[in-house]
XYZ file of C-alpha atoms in Angstrom:
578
model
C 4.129 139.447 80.196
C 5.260 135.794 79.667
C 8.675 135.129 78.139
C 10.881 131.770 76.682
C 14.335 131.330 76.350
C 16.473 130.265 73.668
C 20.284 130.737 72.882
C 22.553 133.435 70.722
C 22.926 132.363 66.893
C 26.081 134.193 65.931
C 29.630 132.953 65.309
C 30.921 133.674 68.960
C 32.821 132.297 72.072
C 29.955 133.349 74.294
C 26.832 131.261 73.280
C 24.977 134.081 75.540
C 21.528 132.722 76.847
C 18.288 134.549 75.360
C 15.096 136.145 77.296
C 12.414 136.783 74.679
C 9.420 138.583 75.852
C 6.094 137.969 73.777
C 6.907 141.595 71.863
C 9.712 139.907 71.151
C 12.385 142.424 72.953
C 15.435 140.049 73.658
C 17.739 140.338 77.452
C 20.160 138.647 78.454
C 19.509 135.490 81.124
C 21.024 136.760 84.128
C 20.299 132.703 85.322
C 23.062 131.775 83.240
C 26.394 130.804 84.711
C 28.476 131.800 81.940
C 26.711 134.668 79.997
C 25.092 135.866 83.239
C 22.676 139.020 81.595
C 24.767 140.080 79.649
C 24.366 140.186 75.520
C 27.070 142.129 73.165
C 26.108 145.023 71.157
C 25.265 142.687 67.312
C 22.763 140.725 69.592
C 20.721 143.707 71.459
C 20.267 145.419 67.581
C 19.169 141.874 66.138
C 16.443 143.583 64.938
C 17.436 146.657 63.237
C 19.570 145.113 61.175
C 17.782 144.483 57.661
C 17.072 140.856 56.572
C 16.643 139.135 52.713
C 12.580 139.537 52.777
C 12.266 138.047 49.216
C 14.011 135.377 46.860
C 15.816 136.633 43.748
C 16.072 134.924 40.445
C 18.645 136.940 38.726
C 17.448 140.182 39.928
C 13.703 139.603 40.062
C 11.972 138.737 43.294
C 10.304 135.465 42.933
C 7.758 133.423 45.472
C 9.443 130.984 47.311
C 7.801 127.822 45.152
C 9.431 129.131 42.146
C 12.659 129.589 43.737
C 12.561 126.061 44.969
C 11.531 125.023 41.620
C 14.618 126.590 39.976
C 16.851 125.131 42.422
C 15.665 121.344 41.918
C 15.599 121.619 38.477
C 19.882 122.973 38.189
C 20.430 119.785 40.752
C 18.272 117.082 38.552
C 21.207 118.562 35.001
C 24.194 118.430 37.575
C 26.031 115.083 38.869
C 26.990 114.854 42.758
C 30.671 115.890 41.547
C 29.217 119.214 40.003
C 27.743 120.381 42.989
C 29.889 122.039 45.213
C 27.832 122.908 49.011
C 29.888 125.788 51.045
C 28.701 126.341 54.015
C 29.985 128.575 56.185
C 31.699 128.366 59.787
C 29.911 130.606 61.173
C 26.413 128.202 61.187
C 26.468 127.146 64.484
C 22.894 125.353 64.943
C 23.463 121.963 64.636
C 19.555 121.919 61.934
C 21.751 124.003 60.201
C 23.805 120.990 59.085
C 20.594 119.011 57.856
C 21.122 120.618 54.510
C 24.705 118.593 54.409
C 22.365 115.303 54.637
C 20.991 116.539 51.076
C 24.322 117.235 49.621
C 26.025 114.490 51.011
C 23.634 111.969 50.202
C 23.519 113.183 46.504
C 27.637 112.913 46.602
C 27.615 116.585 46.422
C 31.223 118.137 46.524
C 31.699 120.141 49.811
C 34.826 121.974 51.745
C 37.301 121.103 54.601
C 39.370 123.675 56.324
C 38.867 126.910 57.514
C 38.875 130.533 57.145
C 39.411 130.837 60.894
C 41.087 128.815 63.154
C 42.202 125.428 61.223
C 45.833 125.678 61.709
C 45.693 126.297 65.123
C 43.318 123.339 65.993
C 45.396 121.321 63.574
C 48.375 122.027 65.847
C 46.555 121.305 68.897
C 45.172 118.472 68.416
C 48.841 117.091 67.098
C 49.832 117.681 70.576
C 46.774 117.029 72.743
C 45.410 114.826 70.984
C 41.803 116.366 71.224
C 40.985 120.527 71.699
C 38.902 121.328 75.196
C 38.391 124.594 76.130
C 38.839 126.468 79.255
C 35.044 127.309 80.188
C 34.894 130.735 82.264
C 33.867 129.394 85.647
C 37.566 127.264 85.240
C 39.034 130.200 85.607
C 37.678 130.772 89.027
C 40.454 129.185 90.558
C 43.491 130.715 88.658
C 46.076 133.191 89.765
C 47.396 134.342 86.384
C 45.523 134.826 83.070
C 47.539 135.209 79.965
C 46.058 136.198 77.456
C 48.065 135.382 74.081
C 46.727 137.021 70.510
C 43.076 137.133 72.348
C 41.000 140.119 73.325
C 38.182 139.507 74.882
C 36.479 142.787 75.109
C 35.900 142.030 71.271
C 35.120 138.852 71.291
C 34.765 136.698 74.472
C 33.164 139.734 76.525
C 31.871 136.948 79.188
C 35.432 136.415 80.313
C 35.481 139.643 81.705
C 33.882 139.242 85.358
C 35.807 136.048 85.947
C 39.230 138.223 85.873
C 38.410 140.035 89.028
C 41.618 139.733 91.186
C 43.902 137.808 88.253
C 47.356 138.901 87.731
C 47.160 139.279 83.975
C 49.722 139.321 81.665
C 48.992 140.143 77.756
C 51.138 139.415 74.615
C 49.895 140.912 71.487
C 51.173 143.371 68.922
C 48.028 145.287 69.403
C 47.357 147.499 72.649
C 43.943 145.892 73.098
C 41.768 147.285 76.394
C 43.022 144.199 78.275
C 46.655 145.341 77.925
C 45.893 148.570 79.178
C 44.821 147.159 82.502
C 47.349 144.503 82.151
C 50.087 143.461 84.627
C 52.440 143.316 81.886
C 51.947 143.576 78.338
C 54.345 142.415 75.803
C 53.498 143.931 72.390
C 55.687 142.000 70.455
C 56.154 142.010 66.202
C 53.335 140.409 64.543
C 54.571 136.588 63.567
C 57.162 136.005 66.405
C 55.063 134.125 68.829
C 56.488 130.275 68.030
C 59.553 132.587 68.668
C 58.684 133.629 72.100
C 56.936 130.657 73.118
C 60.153 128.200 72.245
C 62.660 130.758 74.371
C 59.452 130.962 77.583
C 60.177 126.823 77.295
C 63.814 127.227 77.455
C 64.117 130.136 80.051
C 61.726 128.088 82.228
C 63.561 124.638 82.476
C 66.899 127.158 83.048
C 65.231 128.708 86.044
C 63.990 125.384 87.205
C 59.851 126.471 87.128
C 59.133 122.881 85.330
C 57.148 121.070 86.083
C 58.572 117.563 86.621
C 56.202 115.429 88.371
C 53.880 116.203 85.264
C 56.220 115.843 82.705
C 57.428 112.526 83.788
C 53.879 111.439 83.679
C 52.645 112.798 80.649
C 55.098 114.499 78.347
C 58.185 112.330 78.489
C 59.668 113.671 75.070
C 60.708 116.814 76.883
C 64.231 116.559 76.630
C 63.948 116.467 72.928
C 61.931 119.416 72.984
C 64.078 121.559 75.250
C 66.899 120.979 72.956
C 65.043 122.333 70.309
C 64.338 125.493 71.992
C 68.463 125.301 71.887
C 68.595 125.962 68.498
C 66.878 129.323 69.375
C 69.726 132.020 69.330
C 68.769 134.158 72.317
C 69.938 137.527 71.868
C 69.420 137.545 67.949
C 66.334 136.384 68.372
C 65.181 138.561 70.932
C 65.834 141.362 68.544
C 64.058 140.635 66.027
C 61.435 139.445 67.563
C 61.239 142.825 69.979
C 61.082 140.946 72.913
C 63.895 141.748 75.868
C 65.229 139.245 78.371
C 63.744 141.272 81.089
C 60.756 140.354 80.007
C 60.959 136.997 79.350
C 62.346 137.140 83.302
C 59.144 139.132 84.148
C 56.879 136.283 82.618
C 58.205 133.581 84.704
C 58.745 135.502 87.575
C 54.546 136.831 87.327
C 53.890 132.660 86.745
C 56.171 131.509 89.378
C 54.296 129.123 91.375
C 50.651 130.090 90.433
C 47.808 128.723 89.082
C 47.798 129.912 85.227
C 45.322 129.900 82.484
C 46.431 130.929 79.076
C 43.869 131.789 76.368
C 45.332 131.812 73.285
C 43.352 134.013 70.198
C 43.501 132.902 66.327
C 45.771 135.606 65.197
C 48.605 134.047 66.151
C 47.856 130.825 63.293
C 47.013 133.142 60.642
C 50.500 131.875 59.053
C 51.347 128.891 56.769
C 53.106 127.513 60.414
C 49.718 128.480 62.355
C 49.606 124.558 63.807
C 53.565 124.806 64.627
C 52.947 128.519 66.584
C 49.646 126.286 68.864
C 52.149 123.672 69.388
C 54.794 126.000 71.147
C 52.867 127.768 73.477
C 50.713 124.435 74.094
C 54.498 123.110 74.851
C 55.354 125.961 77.448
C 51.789 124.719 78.766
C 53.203 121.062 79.327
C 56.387 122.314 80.599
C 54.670 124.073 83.345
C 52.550 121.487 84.026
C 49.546 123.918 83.121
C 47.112 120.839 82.528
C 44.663 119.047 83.978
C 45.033 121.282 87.429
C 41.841 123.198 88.748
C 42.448 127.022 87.546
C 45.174 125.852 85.130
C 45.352 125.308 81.468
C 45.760 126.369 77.613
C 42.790 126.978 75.885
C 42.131 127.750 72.120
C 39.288 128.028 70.107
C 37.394 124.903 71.144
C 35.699 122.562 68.798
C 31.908 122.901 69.166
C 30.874 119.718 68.097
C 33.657 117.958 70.503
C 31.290 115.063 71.955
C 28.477 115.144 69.483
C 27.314 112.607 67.450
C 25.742 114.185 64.437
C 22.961 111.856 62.733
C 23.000 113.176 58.966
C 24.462 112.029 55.851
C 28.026 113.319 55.711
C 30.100 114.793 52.349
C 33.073 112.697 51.949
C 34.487 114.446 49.218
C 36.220 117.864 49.629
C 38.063 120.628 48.507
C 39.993 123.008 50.313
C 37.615 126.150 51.462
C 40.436 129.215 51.358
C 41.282 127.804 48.060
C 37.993 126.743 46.329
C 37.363 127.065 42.684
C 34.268 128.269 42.144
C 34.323 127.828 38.002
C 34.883 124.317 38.326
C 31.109 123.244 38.847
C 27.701 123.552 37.355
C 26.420 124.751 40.639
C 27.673 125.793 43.799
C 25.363 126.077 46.863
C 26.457 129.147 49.499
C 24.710 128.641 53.185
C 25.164 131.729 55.294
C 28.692 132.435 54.544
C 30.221 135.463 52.309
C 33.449 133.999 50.532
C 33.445 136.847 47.887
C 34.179 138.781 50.933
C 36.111 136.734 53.055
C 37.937 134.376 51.128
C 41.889 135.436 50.647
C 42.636 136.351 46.978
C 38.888 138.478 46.213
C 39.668 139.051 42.617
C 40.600 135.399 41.899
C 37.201 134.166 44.043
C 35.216 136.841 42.132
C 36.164 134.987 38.912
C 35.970 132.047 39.591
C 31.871 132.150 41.506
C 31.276 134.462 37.880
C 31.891 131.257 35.917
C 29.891 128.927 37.592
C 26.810 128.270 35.415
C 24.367 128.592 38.244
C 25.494 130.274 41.827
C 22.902 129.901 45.011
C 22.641 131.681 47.868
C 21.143 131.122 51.279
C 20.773 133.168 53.932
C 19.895 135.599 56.114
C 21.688 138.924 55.187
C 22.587 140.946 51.932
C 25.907 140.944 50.926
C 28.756 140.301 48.301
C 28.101 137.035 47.596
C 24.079 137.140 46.984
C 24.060 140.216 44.892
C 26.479 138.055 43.197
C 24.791 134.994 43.110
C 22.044 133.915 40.079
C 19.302 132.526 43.302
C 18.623 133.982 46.453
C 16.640 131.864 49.147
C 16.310 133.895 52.251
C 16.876 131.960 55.350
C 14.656 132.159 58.542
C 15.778 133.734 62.052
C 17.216 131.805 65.096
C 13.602 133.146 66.750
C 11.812 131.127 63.902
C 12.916 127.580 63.795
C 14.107 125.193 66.347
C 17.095 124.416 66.946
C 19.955 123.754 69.712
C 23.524 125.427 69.411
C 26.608 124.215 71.528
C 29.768 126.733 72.117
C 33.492 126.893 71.181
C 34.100 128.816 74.199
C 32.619 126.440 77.128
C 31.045 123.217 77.068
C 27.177 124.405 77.069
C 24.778 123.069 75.038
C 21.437 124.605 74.215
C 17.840 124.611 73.026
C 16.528 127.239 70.429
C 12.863 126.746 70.524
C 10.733 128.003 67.598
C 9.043 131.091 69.455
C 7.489 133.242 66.602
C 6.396 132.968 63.305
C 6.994 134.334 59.627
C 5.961 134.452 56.276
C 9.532 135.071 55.100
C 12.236 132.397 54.529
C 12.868 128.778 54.846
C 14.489 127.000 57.650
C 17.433 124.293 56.994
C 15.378 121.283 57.911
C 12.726 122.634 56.028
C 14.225 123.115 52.692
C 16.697 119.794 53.440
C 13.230 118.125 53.508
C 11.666 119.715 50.429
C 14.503 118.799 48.215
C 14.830 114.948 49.758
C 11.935 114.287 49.033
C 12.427 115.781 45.216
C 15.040 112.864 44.587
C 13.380 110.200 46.462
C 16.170 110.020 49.143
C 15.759 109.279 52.722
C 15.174 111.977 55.603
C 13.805 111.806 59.509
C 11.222 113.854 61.128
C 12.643 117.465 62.437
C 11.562 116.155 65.330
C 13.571 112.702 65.068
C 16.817 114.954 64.725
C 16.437 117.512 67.277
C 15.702 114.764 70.123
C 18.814 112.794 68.584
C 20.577 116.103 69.681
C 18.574 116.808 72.857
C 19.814 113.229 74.537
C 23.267 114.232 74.064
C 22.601 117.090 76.846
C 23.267 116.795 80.526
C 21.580 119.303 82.545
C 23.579 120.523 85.681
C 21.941 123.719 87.558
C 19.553 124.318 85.191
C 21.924 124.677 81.896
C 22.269 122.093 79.557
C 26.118 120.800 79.012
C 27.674 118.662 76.352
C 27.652 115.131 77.543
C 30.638 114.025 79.471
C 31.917 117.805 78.783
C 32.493 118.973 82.775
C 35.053 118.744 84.667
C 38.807 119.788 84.449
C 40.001 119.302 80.797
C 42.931 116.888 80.480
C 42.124 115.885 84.041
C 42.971 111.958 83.293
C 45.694 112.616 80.515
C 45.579 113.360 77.003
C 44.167 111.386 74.361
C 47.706 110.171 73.237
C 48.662 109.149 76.170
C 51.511 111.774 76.567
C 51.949 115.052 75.053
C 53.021 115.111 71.507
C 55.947 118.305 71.750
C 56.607 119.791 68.524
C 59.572 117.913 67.000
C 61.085 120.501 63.914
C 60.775 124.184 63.198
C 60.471 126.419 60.582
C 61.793 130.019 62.135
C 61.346 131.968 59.139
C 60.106 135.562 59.199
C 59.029 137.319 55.985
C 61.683 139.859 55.865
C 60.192 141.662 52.439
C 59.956 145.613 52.714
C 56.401 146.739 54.023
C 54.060 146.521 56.820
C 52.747 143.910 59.285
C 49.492 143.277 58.486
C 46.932 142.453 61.518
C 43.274 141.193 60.503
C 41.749 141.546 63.811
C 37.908 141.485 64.971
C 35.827 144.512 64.353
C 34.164 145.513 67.967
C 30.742 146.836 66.323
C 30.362 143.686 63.533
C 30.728 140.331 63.196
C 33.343 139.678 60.234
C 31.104 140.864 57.231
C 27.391 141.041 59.292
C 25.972 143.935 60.627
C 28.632 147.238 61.087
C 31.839 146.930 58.638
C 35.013 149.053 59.155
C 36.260 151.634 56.617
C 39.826 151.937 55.853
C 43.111 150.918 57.226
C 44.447 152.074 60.840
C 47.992 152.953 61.483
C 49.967 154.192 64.213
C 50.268 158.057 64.153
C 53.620 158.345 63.680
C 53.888 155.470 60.981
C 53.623 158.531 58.347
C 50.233 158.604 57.080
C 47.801 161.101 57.697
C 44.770 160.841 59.168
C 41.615 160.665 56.260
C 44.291 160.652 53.386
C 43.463 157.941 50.605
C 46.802 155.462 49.928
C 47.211 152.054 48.063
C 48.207 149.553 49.219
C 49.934 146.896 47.537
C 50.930 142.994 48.324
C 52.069 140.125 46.041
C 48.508 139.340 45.401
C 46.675 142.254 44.214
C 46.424 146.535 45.148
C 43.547 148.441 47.083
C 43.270 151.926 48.022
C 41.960 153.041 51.229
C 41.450 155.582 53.524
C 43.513 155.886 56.711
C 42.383 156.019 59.875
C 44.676 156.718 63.073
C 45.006 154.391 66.020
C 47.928 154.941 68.679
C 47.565 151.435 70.069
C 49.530 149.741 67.132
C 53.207 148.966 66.292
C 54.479 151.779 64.064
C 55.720 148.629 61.621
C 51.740 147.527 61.500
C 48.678 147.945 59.887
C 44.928 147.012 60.738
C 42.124 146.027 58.541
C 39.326 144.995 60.350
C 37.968 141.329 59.396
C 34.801 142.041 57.017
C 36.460 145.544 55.577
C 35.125 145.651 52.261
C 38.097 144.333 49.759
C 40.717 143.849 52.210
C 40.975 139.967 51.248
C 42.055 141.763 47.476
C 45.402 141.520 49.262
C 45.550 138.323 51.013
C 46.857 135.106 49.475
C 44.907 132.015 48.153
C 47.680 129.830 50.497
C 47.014 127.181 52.490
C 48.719 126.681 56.253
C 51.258 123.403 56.536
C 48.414 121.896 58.714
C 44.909 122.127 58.661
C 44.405 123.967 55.670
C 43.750 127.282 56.786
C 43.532 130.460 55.457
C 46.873 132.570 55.542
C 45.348 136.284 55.936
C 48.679 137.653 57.368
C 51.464 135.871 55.857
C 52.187 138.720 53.593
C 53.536 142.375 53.940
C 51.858 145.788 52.455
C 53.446 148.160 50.969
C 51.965 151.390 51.042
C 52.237 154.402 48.960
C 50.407 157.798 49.132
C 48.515 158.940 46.191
């Protein structure tokens, strides 16, 4: 039986590479240097999860014409400036951005910022000047592997064979499966890392690990920064923070002299100081000369489109995305995201998107947001359109060939084109756009790379010129009565696709009994859930799973200092039993 290849659609480090058979059974490519075979559990049951067949006009299915029809007609009553187009993150394709060529060249409204990882790229590129990622096979070469706020069993699986023989050292509130296998694991209180990070700095130069041949190349500003760790107060600090000196001393002894990678996860930034925590532990990074060195490094959440020239028609103006108001325009466009769920502050978004005159959806899967929304337009699969997809997580960058096709949906380019060519503006061939894209790949092994993307990041400097070290600090701890709250990655889903987590986990001595129903309560708004056990937490913490139905009823509409990012975490819960 013949088979192609194509790439992973989903919102994920991994970008796994794709066998399809001509039954259409995906496996993994076991070819592929990163991804090697392997494909998580949300790929392998692409299939059995049920797709948007049909498009809705306020209830009733419609043909796809008609649908179409409805949605050129609300654009020809609304000016670009009562449009708003929100697409979400998670659209990784780079077709998928051909409908911004419609919106933007009709002046449509659209949204900057994040509901992910803003405040931390905001803070690393103040430092670094640019964000590159630490692919896998960099890791090769590394003694030590920290991993900070990250777990990759969740979501960076792929890392996984590359640790064989690695010291590794964790530092996260939550016992994750790497800490369990860990060197040394630090589960420190949620919202201290800037904390531990600024005293690692300090402790370091102390002990004499810095590094100074790199520092008097390429972060000269030290000095300045080292006195700032001053300001730290050690032992006070160290309590609250429920961190001990031992091991802090533990840390730098495990580091001393060896090749270390640190891999830093986006629960740390989930804090109005997100870019300031990215800057700290990017600063214990340039202390200890961690880049530009073969199995060294400090890598984030990379920026996908990092090299890429993108050849449509861009929005210029924006609003905020955690902070959108819906019931400000005559229509607002939705493409594969689900802010009713997702967004911080649900009952304020859930407003706001009812008092829009006309609400469109597009997409692939049921959820909050299109049984919300006045239009449905279902969306076609990854397997049906083509398509190439770079990743966050290394610097590949790959086809999606068309390889079957369907009766149901409508693919980006397609509908981009349908409604150019409505208002007379100006659009390529699909064609013209996917072999703009396909020249930007270099091909090394047989996998297709980012141009320019391989080698050792930071190799030849930063883009400064020196490392920028975080200059002021904001130390602050919310010191209200009530728990921690963690909004981690649910293993079995991807935020609110596929499998969604019920309830809210606590440690089982935190008080709470296992099935009983309690509210819980925050600034912003009250919920009631069920609880659910889970021994690997802090006994002053509580989980709720990204894409838990109305956990964001509790989170606030708040932007980060930089890089307007959603704040999921920056308040407490109190919690009372009913």
């Amino acid at each position: 039986m013949s088979s192609s290849t194509t790439a992973c659609p989903l919102d994920c480090y991994d970008a796994c590479r794709i066998v399809v058979n001509e039954s259409g059974k995906l496996k993994g490519d076991g070819s592929h240097p990163v991804t090697k075979g392997y494909l998580c559990p949300n790929l392998n049951h692409f299939h059995a999860f049920e797709r948007l067949r049909s498009p809705r006009f306020r209830g009733e299915e419609i043909s796809m014409e008609s649908a179409l029809s409805a949605l050129i007609e609300t654009l020809k009553g609304s000016k670009g400036d009562q449009i708003l187009y929100y697409r979400g993150s998670g659209n990784v394709g780079m077709m998928q951005r051909s409908t911004e060529h419609f919106f933007g060249s009709l002046k449509a409204v659209g949204t900057s910022g994040s509901l992910c990882d803003g405040a931390g790229e905001a803070g690393v590129l103040l430092g670094r000047g640019s964000n590159k990622v630490l692919s896998p096979q960099m890791i090769s070469e590394s003694e030590v592997v920290i991993f900070w706020g990250r777990n990759p069993h969740t979501t960076h699986s792929h890392l996984l064979p590359f640790l064989e023989g690695k010291k590794i050292i964790v530092i996260d509130p939550v016992e994750t499966a790497i800490a369990k296998k860990a060197d040394l694991h630090i589960q420190i209180k949620p919202h201290c890392d800037l904390h531990l990070a600024l005293l690692l700095s300090r402790f370091a130069i102390i002990e004499g690990q810095h590094d100074m041949e790199f520092i008097e190349k390429y972060a000269s500003q030290y000095n300045d920064f080292y006195e700032l760790t001053q300001t730290v107060r050690i032992k006070a600090t160290l309590d609250m923070i429920d961190v001990t000196l031992g091991q802090i001393g533990s840390i730098l002894e495990l580091i001393r002299g060896k090749k270390t990678a640190i891999f830093v996860g986006v629960g740390v930034q989930k804090y109005r100081n997100g870019a300031d925590v990215l800057r700290a532990i990017d600063g214990f990074g340039a202390i200890m000369g961690f880049f530009g060195k073969p199995g060294c490094g400090v890598s984030y959440m990379g920026n996908s489109l990092e090299g890429i020239t993108v050849p449509f028609e861009s929005i210029r103006h924006r609003v905020s995305k955690p902070t959108v108001d819906f019931s400000k325009y005559n229509c607002v466009f939705v493409q594969g995201a689900n802010p009713l769920s997702q967004m911080p502050d649900t009952e304020r978004v859930k407003r706001s998107f009812d008092q829009t005159a006309f609400s469109v959806y597009f997409g692939l899967y049921e959820n909050e947001t299109s049984r919300a929304a006045d239009l449905v337009i279902p969306a076609k699969t990854f397997l049906e359109k083509s398509d190439l997809r770079s990743s966050y997580g290394d610097a590949t960058f790959q086809e999606m060939p068309q390889l079957q096709q369907s009766d149901i949906g409508i693919s980006e380019y397609d509908l981009t084109k349908v409604l150019c060519e409505a208002f007379g503006l100006t659009i390529e061939s699909e064609e013209y756009y996917l072999n703009h894209f396909r020249s930007q790949i270099e091909y090394h092994e047989g996998t297709g790379y980012r141009a320019g993307a391989l080698g050792i990041p930071y190799e030849k400097g930063f883009e400064n010129g020196e490392f920028e070290f975080l200059d002021e600090i904001d130390l602050g701890l919310n010191t209200e009565e009530g728990f921690f709250l963690i909004t981690a990655k649910y293993p079995k889903g991807l935020n609110s696709q596929f499998n969604r987590a019920e309830g809210v986990y606590f440690h089982p001595e935190a008080g709470f009994a296992e099935g009983e129903r309690v509210s819980l309560a925050s600034s912003v708004g009250t919920v009631e859930m069920a609880v659910c056990h889970d021994a690997r937490l802090r006994r002053d913490s509580l989980l709720i799973y990204s894409g838990t139905p109305n956990a964001n009823v509790l989170t606030p509409a708040q932007l980060s200092y930089e890089g307007e990012n959603a704040v999921y975490q920056e308040i407490k819960i109190k919690v009372t039993q009913k």
